[in-house]
Structure formats: C-alpha cells, structure tokens
Coordinates of C-alpha atoms and ligand atoms in Angstrom, one line a residue:
Chain A
M1 CA 28.3 -3.4 -10.0
S2 CA 25.4 -5.1 -11.5
D3 CA 24.8 -5.2 -15.3
R4 CA 21.3 -3.6 -14.7
K5 CA 20.2 -1.6 -17.7
L6 CA 19.4 1.9 -16.7
P7 CA 16.5 3.7 -18.3
A8 CA 17.6 7.1 -19.6
P9 CA 16.1 10.0 -17.5
Q10 CA 13.7 12.4 -19.5
P11 CA 14.6 15.8 -18.8
N12 CA 11.9 18.5 -18.9
V13 CA 11.7 22.3 -18.6
E14 CA 11.4 22.0 -14.9
T15 CA 14.5 19.7 -14.5
Q16 CA 16.7 20.4 -17.4
E17 CA 19.4 22.2 -15.5
F18 CA 19.6 19.3 -13.0
W19 CA 20.4 16.9 -16.0
D20 CA 22.9 19.3 -17.7
A21 CA 24.6 19.7 -14.3
A22 CA 24.7 15.8 -14.1
S23 CA 26.4 15.6 -17.5
N24 CA 29.1 17.7 -16.0
G25 CA 29.5 15.8 -12.9
V26 CA 27.6 18.1 -10.5
L27 CA 24.7 17.2 -8.3
K28 CA 22.3 20.1 -8.1
I29 CA 19.2 20.5 -5.9
K30 CA 16.9 23.5 -5.3
R31 CA 16.6 25.8 -2.4
C32 CA 13.8 28.2 -1.7
G33 CA 14.6 31.8 -1.5
D34 CA 11.7 32.5 1.0
C35 CA 11.6 29.6 3.4
N36 CA 15.3 28.9 2.7
Q37 CA 14.7 25.2 2.8
A38 CA 16.4 22.8 0.1
H39 CA 14.3 20.1 -1.5
Y40 CA 14.8 17.0 -3.8
Y41 CA 13.7 16.1 -6.4
P42 CA 13.7 19.6 -7.8
R43 CA 10.5 21.3 -8.6
A44 CA 9.6 25.0 -10.1
I45 CA 7.6 25.7 -6.8
C46 CA 8.9 24.9 -3.4
P47 CA 7.1 21.9 -1.8
H48 CA 7.7 23.3 1.7
C49 CA 6.2 26.7 1.4
G50 CA 4.6 27.1 -2.2
S51 CA 6.9 29.8 -3.3
A52 CA 8.1 30.0 -6.9
N53 CA 11.3 31.6 -5.6
T54 CA 13.3 28.6 -6.1
A55 CA 17.1 28.5 -7.2
W56 CA 19.6 25.7 -8.0
I57 CA 22.4 25.1 -5.6
E58 CA 25.4 22.7 -6.0
T59 CA 25.5 20.1 -3.5
A60 CA 28.9 18.9 -2.0
G61 CA 28.0 15.3 -3.2
S62 CA 28.2 13.8 0.0
G63 CA 25.8 12.4 2.7
E64 CA 24.9 9.3 4.8
I65 CA 22.6 6.3 4.5
Y66 CA 19.2 6.9 5.9
S67 CA 18.1 3.4 4.7
V68 CA 19.1 0.8 2.3
S69 CA 17.6 -2.5 0.9
V70 CA 19.5 -4.8 -1.5
M71 CA 17.4 -6.4 -4.1
R72 CA 18.3 -10.0 -4.4
R73 CA 16.1 -11.4 -7.1
G74 CA 15.1 -10.6 -10.7
E75 CA 17.1 -8.5 -13.5
G76 CA 20.2 -7.1 -12.6
A77 CA 20.2 -8.3 -8.9
P78 CA 21.9 -7.8 -6.7
F79 CA 21.6 -4.0 -6.4
A80 CA 21.2 -1.6 -3.5
V81 CA 18.2 0.8 -3.2
A82 CA 18.7 3.6 -0.6
Y83 CA 17.8 6.9 0.7
I84 CA 20.8 9.2 1.1
T85 CA 20.5 12.1 3.5
L86 CA 22.5 14.9 1.7
D87 CA 24.6 17.1 3.9
E88 CA 22.4 19.9 2.4
G89 CA 19.5 18.4 4.2
P90 CA 17.2 16.6 1.8
A91 CA 17.0 12.9 1.4
M92 CA 17.2 11.5 -2.1
M93 CA 16.2 8.0 -3.1
T94 CA 19.0 6.5 -5.2
N95 CA 21.4 3.3 -5.7
I96 CA 24.6 2.6 -3.8
V97 CA 27.4 1.1 -5.9
A98 CA 29.8 -1.1 -3.8
D99 CA 31.6 -4.3 -4.2
D100 CA 30.2 -5.3 -0.8
L101 CA 26.5 -4.8 -0.8
D102 CA 26.1 -6.8 2.6
G103 CA 28.4 -4.3 4.4
L104 CA 26.2 -1.3 3.7
A105 CA 24.6 0.2 6.8
I106 CA 22.5 3.0 8.0
G107 CA 24.6 6.0 9.0
Q108 CA 27.4 5.2 6.7
R109 CA 29.0 8.1 5.0
V110 CA 28.8 8.0 1.1
E111 CA 29.9 10.2 -1.8
L112 CA 28.5 10.9 -5.3
V113 CA 29.3 8.7 -8.2
F114 CA 27.6 9.4 -11.4
T115 CA 26.5 6.3 -13.6
P116 CA 26.1 6.2 -17.2
T117 CA 22.8 5.4 -18.7
E118 CA 22.1 5.5 -22.5
D119 CA 24.4 6.8 -25.0
G120 CA 23.8 10.5 -25.3
A121 CA 21.5 10.6 -22.2
P122 CA 22.8 12.1 -19.0
P123 CA 24.1 10.0 -16.2
V124 CA 22.3 9.4 -13.0
P125 CA 23.5 10.4 -9.4
M126 CA 24.3 7.2 -7.4
F127 CA 26.6 6.9 -4.3
T128 CA 29.4 4.8 -3.1
P129 CA 30.8 4.3 0.6
R130 CA 33.3 7.0 1.2
G131 CA 36.9 5.7 0.6
G132 CA 35.3 2.7 -1.0
Chain B
M1 CA -21.3 16.5 9.3
S2 CA -20.1 13.0 10.4
L3 CA -20.4 9.7 8.3
R4 CA -21.4 7.8 11.4
N5 CA -24.3 5.6 10.3
A6 CA -24.5 7.6 7.1
A7 CA -24.3 4.2 5.2
Y8 CA -24.5 0.4 5.6
I9 CA -22.5 -2.4 3.9
A10 CA -25.2 -4.6 2.7
G11 CA -23.4 -6.8 0.2
A12 CA -19.9 -8.3 0.2
F13 CA -18.4 -10.7 -2.3
E14 CA -15.0 -12.1 -2.8
H15 CA -14.4 -13.9 -6.1
P16 CA -13.3 -17.5 -5.4
T17 CA -10.8 -17.6 -8.3
R18 CA -7.2 -17.1 -7.7
L19 CA -6.2 -17.9 -11.4
A20 CA -8.4 -16.9 -14.3
P21 CA -7.0 -17.7 -17.7
D22 CA -10.2 -18.2 -19.2
K23 CA -12.0 -14.9 -18.1
T24 CA -11.6 -11.2 -19.0
T25 CA -11.0 -8.7 -16.4
P26 CA -14.3 -6.8 -17.1
Q27 CA -15.9 -10.2 -16.8
L28 CA -14.4 -10.7 -13.3
H29 CA -15.7 -7.1 -12.4
A30 CA -19.2 -8.2 -13.6
E31 CA -19.2 -11.6 -11.6
C32 CA -18.0 -9.8 -8.5
A33 CA -20.7 -7.2 -8.9
A34 CA -23.4 -10.0 -9.4
G35 CA -22.0 -11.8 -6.3
A36 CA -22.3 -8.6 -3.9
L37 CA -25.8 -7.8 -5.3
A38 CA -26.9 -11.4 -4.6
D39 CA -25.5 -11.2 -1.1
A40 CA -27.2 -8.0 -0.5
G41 CA -30.5 -9.2 -2.0
L42 CA -30.5 -6.3 -4.6
S43 CA -30.2 -6.2 -8.4
L44 CA -28.3 -4.5 -11.1
A45 CA -31.5 -2.1 -11.7
D46 CA -31.1 -0.9 -7.9
V47 CA -27.6 0.5 -8.3
D48 CA -27.5 4.1 -8.7
G49 CA -23.9 4.8 -7.8
Y50 CA -20.8 3.1 -9.3
F51 CA -17.1 3.2 -7.7
C52 CA -14.2 1.8 -9.5
A53 CA -10.2 2.5 -9.8
T54 CA -7.5 2.1 -12.3
D55 CA -7.9 -1.8 -12.1
A56 CA -11.1 -1.2 -14.1
P57 CA -10.1 -1.4 -17.8
G58 CA -10.9 1.3 -20.3
F59 CA -12.1 4.7 -19.4
G60 CA -13.1 4.0 -15.8
P61 CA -16.7 4.3 -14.9
I62 CA -17.5 5.4 -18.5
S63 CA -16.6 2.1 -19.9
M64 CA -17.5 0.0 -16.8
V65 CA -21.0 1.5 -16.3
D66 CA -21.9 0.7 -19.9
Y67 CA -20.3 -2.8 -19.7
L68 CA -22.1 -3.7 -16.6
G69 CA -25.4 -2.3 -17.9
L70 CA -25.8 0.0 -15.0
K71 CA -28.0 3.2 -14.9
V72 CA -26.3 5.4 -12.2
R73 CA -26.6 9.0 -11.1
H74 CA -23.3 9.0 -9.3
T75 CA -19.7 7.7 -10.2
D76 CA -16.4 8.0 -8.5
S77 CA -13.0 6.8 -9.7
T78 CA -10.8 7.8 -6.8
E79 CA -7.5 6.2 -7.1
M80 CA -5.3 5.4 -4.2
G81 CA -3.6 2.2 -5.0
G82 CA -4.5 -1.0 -3.0
C83 CA -6.4 0.8 -0.3
T84 CA -8.7 2.5 -2.7
Y85 CA -11.8 0.4 -1.9
I86 CA -11.6 1.0 1.8
Q87 CA -11.6 4.6 0.9
H88 CA -14.5 4.0 -1.6
V89 CA -16.7 2.8 1.2
A90 CA -16.2 6.2 2.9
H91 CA -16.8 8.2 -0.3
A92 CA -19.9 6.2 -1.0
A93 CA -21.2 7.0 2.4
E94 CA -20.3 10.6 1.6
A95 CA -22.3 10.5 -1.6
I96 CA -25.3 8.8 0.1
A97 CA -25.2 11.3 2.8
A98 CA -25.1 14.1 0.3
G99 CA -28.2 12.6 -1.6
K100 CA -26.3 11.7 -4.7
C101 CA -26.9 7.8 -4.5
K102 CA -28.7 5.3 -2.5
V103 CA -27.2 2.1 -3.6
A104 CA -23.3 2.2 -4.4
L105 CA -21.6 -0.6 -6.0
I106 CA -17.7 -0.8 -5.7
T107 CA -15.8 -3.3 -7.7
L108 CA -12.2 -4.5 -7.9
A109 CA -10.8 -7.1 -10.3
G110 CA -7.7 -8.1 -12.3
R111 CA -5.6 -10.9 -13.7
P112 CA -1.9 -10.1 -13.0
R113 CA -1.1 -14.0 -13.1
S114 CA -2.8 -14.3 -16.4
E115 CA -2.0 -11.1 -18.4
N116 CA 0.8 -8.5 -18.4
V117 CA -0.4 -5.7 -16.2
M118 CA 0.8 -2.3 -16.7
R119 CA 1.9 -0.8 -13.3
F120 CA 4.2 2.0 -14.3
R121 CA 2.3 5.4 -14.6
P122 CA 4.1 7.4 -17.2
G123 CA 4.4 11.4 -16.4
A124 CA 4.8 11.2 -12.6
P125 CA 6.7 14.2 -11.7
E126 CA 9.2 11.9 -9.9
S127 CA 9.7 9.5 -12.7
A128 CA 13.1 11.0 -14.0
F129 CA 14.5 10.8 -10.5
E130 CA 13.4 7.4 -9.5
Q131 CA 12.6 5.3 -12.5
W132 CA 16.5 4.4 -12.9
V133 CA 16.7 3.5 -9.2
G134 CA 14.9 0.3 -10.0
L135 CA 12.6 0.6 -7.0
T136 CA 10.1 -2.3 -6.5
N137 CA 7.8 -2.7 -3.6
H138 CA 10.1 -5.3 -2.2
T139 CA 13.0 -2.6 -1.9
S140 CA 10.4 0.1 -1.0
Y141 CA 9.0 -1.9 2.0
G142 CA 12.3 -3.5 2.6
M143 CA 14.0 0.0 3.4
C144 CA 11.0 0.8 5.8
A145 CA 11.9 -2.6 7.5
V146 CA 15.4 -1.9 7.6
R147 CA 14.9 1.5 9.3
H148 CA 12.3 0.3 11.7
M149 CA 14.7 -2.4 12.8
H150 CA 17.4 0.2 13.2
E151 CA 15.4 2.4 15.2
F152 CA 13.5 0.1 17.4
G153 CA 15.2 -3.3 17.3
T154 CA 12.5 -4.9 15.5
T155 CA 13.5 -8.4 14.2
S156 CA 12.9 -10.8 11.3
E157 CA 11.5 -13.3 13.7
Q158 CA 8.9 -10.8 15.0
L159 CA 7.9 -9.9 11.4
A160 CA 7.5 -13.6 10.6
W161 CA 4.9 -14.0 13.4
I162 CA 2.6 -12.0 11.2
K163 CA 3.0 -14.5 8.3
V164 CA 2.6 -17.3 10.7
A165 CA -0.8 -15.8 12.2
A166 CA -2.1 -15.3 8.8
S167 CA -1.3 -19.0 7.9
H168 CA -2.9 -20.2 10.8
H169 CA -6.2 -18.4 9.5
A170 CA -5.7 -19.4 5.9
Q171 CA -5.6 -23.2 6.6
H172 CA -9.4 -22.9 7.3
N173 CA -10.1 -21.0 3.8
E174 CA -10.8 -23.4 1.0
H175 CA -10.0 -20.7 -1.5
A176 CA -6.6 -19.6 0.1
M177 CA -3.8 -19.4 -2.3
L178 CA -1.4 -20.7 0.5
P179 CA -3.4 -22.7 2.9
K180 CA -0.5 -24.3 4.6
V181 CA 0.5 -23.4 8.1
V182 CA 4.0 -22.1 8.4
S183 CA 6.6 -21.5 11.2
V184 CA 8.8 -18.6 12.0
E185 CA 11.7 -20.8 10.7
D186 CA 9.7 -21.5 7.4
V187 CA 9.5 -17.7 6.9
L188 CA 13.3 -17.0 7.8
E189 CA 14.5 -20.0 5.6
S190 CA 12.5 -18.8 2.6
P191 CA 14.6 -17.0 -0.1
M192 CA 15.5 -13.3 0.6
I193 CA 13.8 -11.1 -1.9
A194 CA 14.9 -7.6 -0.8
D195 CA 16.6 -7.2 2.6
P196 CA 15.2 -8.0 5.0
L197 CA 12.1 -9.2 3.6
H198 CA 12.0 -13.1 2.6
R199 CA 9.6 -14.5 0.2
L200 CA 7.2 -15.4 3.0
D201 CA 7.2 -11.8 4.1
C202 CA 5.5 -11.0 0.8
C203 CA 1.8 -11.3 0.0
V204 CA 0.6 -13.7 -2.8
T205 CA -0.1 -12.5 -6.4
T206 CA -3.5 -13.7 -7.4
D207 CA -6.1 -13.1 -10.2
G208 CA -9.6 -12.2 -8.9
G209 CA -11.4 -9.5 -7.2
G210 CA -14.3 -8.5 -5.1
A211 CA -17.2 -6.2 -4.7
L212 CA -19.2 -4.2 -2.1
I213 CA -22.7 -2.8 -1.9
V214 CA -23.0 0.4 0.3
V215 CA -26.5 1.5 0.9
A216 CA -28.4 4.2 2.4
P217 CA -30.0 3.6 6.0
E218 CA -33.4 3.3 4.8
I219 CA -32.4 0.7 2.1
A220 CA -30.5 -1.5 4.7
K221 CA -33.4 -1.6 6.9
T222 CA -35.5 -3.2 4.1
L223 CA -32.9 -5.9 3.4
N224 CA -32.9 -9.2 5.1
R225 CA -29.0 -8.7 6.0
P226 CA -27.2 -7.7 9.3
M227 CA -26.9 -3.9 9.7
I228 CA -23.2 -3.2 9.2
A229 CA -22.8 0.4 9.7
L230 CA -19.9 2.7 8.8
R231 CA -18.9 4.4 12.0
G232 CA -16.0 6.4 11.1
A233 CA -13.6 6.9 8.3
G234 CA -10.2 8.5 7.6
E235 CA -7.9 9.0 4.5
A236 CA -4.3 10.3 4.2
T237 CA -1.3 10.6 1.9
K238 CA 2.3 10.7 2.6
G239 CA 5.4 11.0 0.6
P240 CA 9.1 12.3 0.9
S241 CA 7.7 15.7 0.1
G242 CA 11.0 17.3 -0.9
G243 CA 13.1 15.1 1.2
L244 CA 13.2 16.9 4.6
G245 CA 12.2 14.9 7.8
L246 CA 11.9 11.6 5.9
D247 CA 10.6 9.1 8.5
L248 CA 10.0 5.5 6.9
T249 CA 8.9 4.1 10.2
V250 CA 5.5 6.1 10.1
S251 CA 2.8 5.7 7.4
A252 CA -0.1 7.8 6.4
A253 CA -2.3 5.4 8.4
A254 CA -0.8 7.5 11.5
R255 CA -3.4 10.1 10.2
S256 CA -6.1 8.1 8.6
G257 CA -6.4 5.8 11.7
P258 CA -6.9 8.4 14.2
A259 CA -9.3 10.3 12.0
A260 CA -11.5 7.2 11.7
F261 CA -11.3 6.4 15.6
A262 CA -12.2 10.1 16.4
E263 CA -15.2 10.1 14.0
A264 CA -16.3 6.8 15.3
G265 CA -15.7 7.8 19.1
V266 CA -14.1 4.6 19.7
T267 CA -10.5 3.6 20.6
P268 CA -8.3 0.6 19.4
A269 CA -9.1 -1.1 22.7
D270 CA -12.7 -1.4 21.7
I271 CA -11.9 -3.2 18.3
K272 CA -12.8 -6.9 18.4
Y273 CA -11.4 -7.8 14.9
A274 CA -8.9 -6.0 12.6
S275 CA -8.3 -6.2 8.8
I276 CA -4.8 -4.9 8.4
Y277 CA -3.5 -4.4 4.9
D278 CA -0.7 -6.9 4.5
S279 CA 1.3 -6.4 1.2
F280 CA 4.3 -7.5 3.3
T281 CA 4.7 -8.3 6.9
I282 CA 6.3 -4.9 7.7
T283 CA 3.2 -3.2 6.4
V284 CA 1.1 -4.8 9.1
L285 CA 3.5 -3.9 11.9
I286 CA 3.7 -0.3 10.9
Q287 CA 0.1 0.1 10.6
L288 CA -0.6 -1.6 14.1
E289 CA 1.5 1.1 15.5
D290 CA 0.1 3.8 13.5
L291 CA -3.5 3.0 14.5
G292 CA -2.5 3.0 18.1
F293 CA -2.9 -0.7 18.9
C294 CA 0.6 -0.3 20.3
A295 CA 3.2 2.5 20.8
K296 CA 5.5 3.4 17.9
G297 CA 8.5 0.9 17.9
E298 CA 6.4 -1.8 20.0
G299 CA 5.0 -3.3 16.9
G300 CA 7.5 -6.2 16.9
K301 CA 6.5 -7.1 20.6
F302 CA 3.0 -6.9 19.8
V303 CA 2.9 -9.3 16.8
A304 CA 5.2 -11.9 18.4
D305 CA 4.1 -15.1 19.8
G306 CA 0.9 -15.6 18.0
N307 CA -0.8 -12.3 19.3
L308 CA -2.7 -11.8 16.0
I309 CA -4.1 -15.4 15.8
S310 CA -7.9 -15.6 16.3
G311 CA -8.9 -17.4 19.4
T312 CA -5.5 -17.3 21.2
G313 CA -4.1 -13.8 20.5
K314 CA -5.3 -10.4 21.7
L315 CA -5.9 -9.0 18.4
P316 CA -7.4 -11.3 15.7
F317 CA -6.4 -10.0 12.3
N318 CA -7.0 -11.1 8.6
T319 CA -8.9 -14.3 9.5
D320 CA -9.4 -15.1 6.0
G321 CA -5.6 -15.5 5.7
G322 CA -5.1 -12.0 4.2
G323 CA -3.1 -11.0 1.3
L324 CA -0.1 -12.8 2.9
C325 CA -1.8 -16.2 2.4
N326 CA -5.2 -16.0 1.0
N327 CA -5.7 -13.4 -1.8
H328 CA -4.4 -10.1 -3.1
P329 CA -6.2 -9.7 -6.3
M330 CA -4.7 -7.2 -8.9
F331 CA -1.8 -6.4 -6.4
R332 CA -4.6 -4.8 -4.3
G333 CA -5.8 -6.0 -0.9
G334 CA -8.1 -3.3 0.1
I335 CA -11.5 -4.7 -0.9
T336 CA -10.7 -8.2 0.8
K337 CA -10.0 -6.3 3.9
V338 CA -13.5 -4.8 4.1
I339 CA -15.0 -8.2 3.1
E340 CA -13.6 -10.1 5.8
A341 CA -14.5 -7.4 8.3
V342 CA -18.2 -7.6 7.1
R343 CA -17.9 -11.4 7.5
Q344 CA -16.7 -11.2 11.1
L345 CA -19.3 -8.7 12.0
R346 CA -22.0 -10.9 10.5
G347 CA -20.7 -13.8 12.2
E348 CA -20.1 -15.5 8.8
A349 CA -16.5 -15.9 9.1
H350 CA -15.1 -19.5 9.3
P351 CA -16.1 -20.9 12.7
A352 CA -12.4 -21.7 13.5
V353 CA -11.6 -18.1 13.3
Q354 CA -14.9 -16.2 14.0
V355 CA -14.4 -13.8 16.8
P356 CA -17.2 -14.2 19.4
N357 CA -19.7 -11.2 19.7
C358 CA -17.8 -9.3 17.0
D359 CA -19.5 -6.0 16.8
L360 CA -16.8 -3.6 16.2
A361 CA -14.1 -3.9 13.5
V362 CA -11.5 -1.8 11.5
A363 CA -10.4 -2.2 8.1
T364 CA -7.1 -0.2 7.1
G365 CA -5.0 -0.2 4.2
I366 CA -1.9 1.3 2.4
G367 CA -2.0 2.0 -1.2
G368 CA 1.2 2.7 -3.5
S369 CA 4.6 2.5 -2.2
L370 CA 5.4 2.7 1.5
G371 CA 8.8 3.7 1.1
A372 CA 8.2 6.3 -1.4
R373 CA 4.7 8.0 -1.8
H374 CA 1.5 6.2 -0.6
G375 CA -2.0 6.6 0.6
A376 CA -3.9 5.1 3.6
A377 CA -7.5 4.5 4.3
T378 CA -9.2 3.4 7.4
V379 CA -13.1 2.6 8.3
I380 CA -14.5 1.5 11.5
L381 CA -17.5 -0.7 11.0
E382 CA -20.1 -1.6 13.4
R383 CA -22.8 -4.4 13.5
Q384 CA -26.2 -2.9 14.7
S385 CA -29.1 -4.6 15.7
Ligands
ZN401 ZN1 9.9 27.5 0.4

C-alpha cells in the first residue's frame, strides 16, 4: 500500500446514503425501478432511462478487473487505478490494493476493501485480489 | 442544412514559443490573434465573432473581447477539453451559415510550464467518486491501452511507432520541443510513467498557443489566400454513463468521425493528410480505428513500420511533429491539429513533409479523459481553387 494521501470524499444530498453505508463497510449502488438496470456512480435520476424511481441496493462487494494501470511516477506512486466490473453489472473506477501490483491482470477476481481517508470522513471503496 | 462550404479557414497561426516566462496568458492570446489575422490579411476591426474556451483567463469572452479590443456580434465559449478548437471551427461555420458573424477568431493559449494551472474542476458530479482514485491522464489513457492490448494483441512496439513517426516529422520543425528522431527502442527504454505508457508515449508540455480565422465564403474570395473549405464536421461525447457496457477501446471519435465523413461525402480512403490528436500514442491508434482508417483492433498493424511517416507511409499524420514532439500548448492539441492541416492544404508545410497535391485533410481530436469521460471533434477540410 502506498502512502498516498486520499482526499476526503464530499457527500451531498444525492450521495449521502452511499457514504453512510461506506462508513458501515457496505458498498451501495443504485438500481432503477423502471428499467431495472443498476448504475454507478449513484444519481437521483437513472442515467439509463431518465427515471427518478431509483433505489439503493447493497452490493456483494465483488467483481473482476476490467482494466488496470499502475502509476509509476509522482506522489504516492506506485498505485493501481482500475475499472472493476461489479457482479451487479456496473463498472466502477477505483484503486486496487495489492502487495504485487505487477501481478494484476484483466479478468482477475477482486473483493471490496474500504480504505480510510481523513479523520471523521467516510472511507473509500477500493478492491484487492481475492484471497490476496 | 449542411456545413459543407459554409465557411473557410483564412488564417492560421501557431505561436513559436514553447516557454513563455516573460509573457502573460492574455498576451499570448493577443499575439496569436494578431498572427492569424495577419496570415489572413485581415485586422482586429474585421472580426465580428470570437471563440474561446477555459484556457482564456477571466470571464471567457467577456474578459477577452474587452482585452483584445474586439467589437463582435457573436461569441461562443464551448468547452470540450483539448479538441475544443476543432469543434470551434465547426461552430464558427454554423454561426456564419446562420448569419451571426462573417469573420470568426478562435484563440488558444496558456503557460503550463511557467505558472500553476488549475486543472481540477470542482463540483463535477463524479468528483466524490473519482478524486481519491488519483486518476491522471497517464493512468486514464493507460487503462485504454491495457484493454486494447488485452482485446486485440496490440503491442508497446506498435504504439512506439506512432512516436517514431512524429519524431521523423519534428526533425524538420525548427520550433519543435523534441526535434530529435527517436527509435522504437528509445520509446520502450524511456521510463514507465503509467503502465503501459512510457515517457515517450506521452505528448510534450508547452507554453504557447494558436489562433484561427474562419470566414464566410464571400470574405474568403476577397482574400489573397488559398481557399480552405470546411467540408464536413462531427462532434460527440462519451463516458462510463452509469458503468454498463464500458468499452475503453472505442472513443467518441467513433461518432464524430463518421458524422464528419458523411457530411463531407468522402471516405477515409480519400484523405491525403491526417491531423490526429496525440496526447499519447494510444490516443492516435484508437482514433485511427474509430475514424475508419482501419478496422477496430487493427490499429497496431496500421501504425507499425513507419506507415504514418510522410513520404513513405500510407497515411502521413501530424507532419509538424504533433503534440508528441512539437507542441501541445496548455495541454491542448486541438488548434495545432487544424493549423498543420491548413499548412498541408495550402502547400505550406515543410518541404520535407509536404504531402504532394494535398487537397483533402482531416483534423480530429479528443478532449478530456479518454478512460473516463471525453469529447471528440472532427473536421474534414478541402482546398478549393
Ligand atoms: Zn432506468
């Protein structure tokens, strides 16, 4: 794990429940009651169909790597930036925490690991290789 | 309504500076404006439309029109990142076709080497979910390259050929930031910045800028300059849009490009010269596929073995050295893409890289973050007698 300083996420009325869940170790995303499709990052209005009939769902906190690039230079390097395709469908941009960043690969199974930010602020949802 | 022949590019100017510690950013805008107007044979008093984006300091056109001393009846501050100025050419043509102006000035300038430039845009809806990720353009475009390699077998050697071709052109450009010819090995041996992009897969960072003058047909005919017509234009945006169906191997150029070709009534096979936005080598490869110069996944083979080098390759690209070797002012390569296309169409490119009988060119670009959310703009330009 790099010693990169993580900026505290700023919750707002649209996303407060996401960050409250994060503080309790749960990754929530939203699903639309009309088109039945999930989306990330969460919005009040469904980006797939425009419906306001969206509701929070708890994810299983697992998925697989869609793509990953390890930043090799600059502050806090090395660290891995990735898209994870959640088992619920949507892909999310996040970081992968691992001892062996060189071993990360597309298709690899990963699981949720919350990482602290600043004191009193919610943690952020990162991922780590399953069993790793 | 079509934009074909709705407007002509009468003036184009690339600021020669690549490091400007002794000038202000508004001053660079003004110098670029003066250069493009002189190139067109027009003056400030002729300008009745002004186009700028967020590189213009202050309150957009309100600050800049006053600073420059313009008297305009039309302004446009459309913002789409680095490709904005390609889009501005089309928007200027739209305004001219609608009778809103006849002489449009487009300026870009900035000093990212000489001053701290604010790049983060507070309040974006995605901020809370992405800011802590530490995404930079390197990892954003890096993820696109990793995925392209995974799906299509594209290699770092193939990407390196794009830099090699740009460097072959830059050696003839006295203003180029990196005028030295490099080899595939040079690229692969340069330090890794973000997998799989090496330092030499990245564009340069430069102070500077450029400007364009887009005019109505009846104005173009009165000027003693070659007639460079806008023949077609397209624009598009793309993002993860909720995360379903994410595909990092396809850019918004897959829609802006075909739209521009359709409006122009030509195909990629008709193009003599291509200005392809080159923030990174992978940016070029993906756009070449998306514009239809080759099939999706075939970009690696297409760019290899010097195929983009003017005089020997099938598709001469970025003959000024591009953003990869020449100039990427204010982190934005859109205006220089149009400027070099205009030089080629006029026959005013460096003789060593001038494409013979270059009468049809494309300039295309990406703005924003290819691996996150981005825009694309494409114009087809034609020299008419
Ligand atoms: Zn919906």
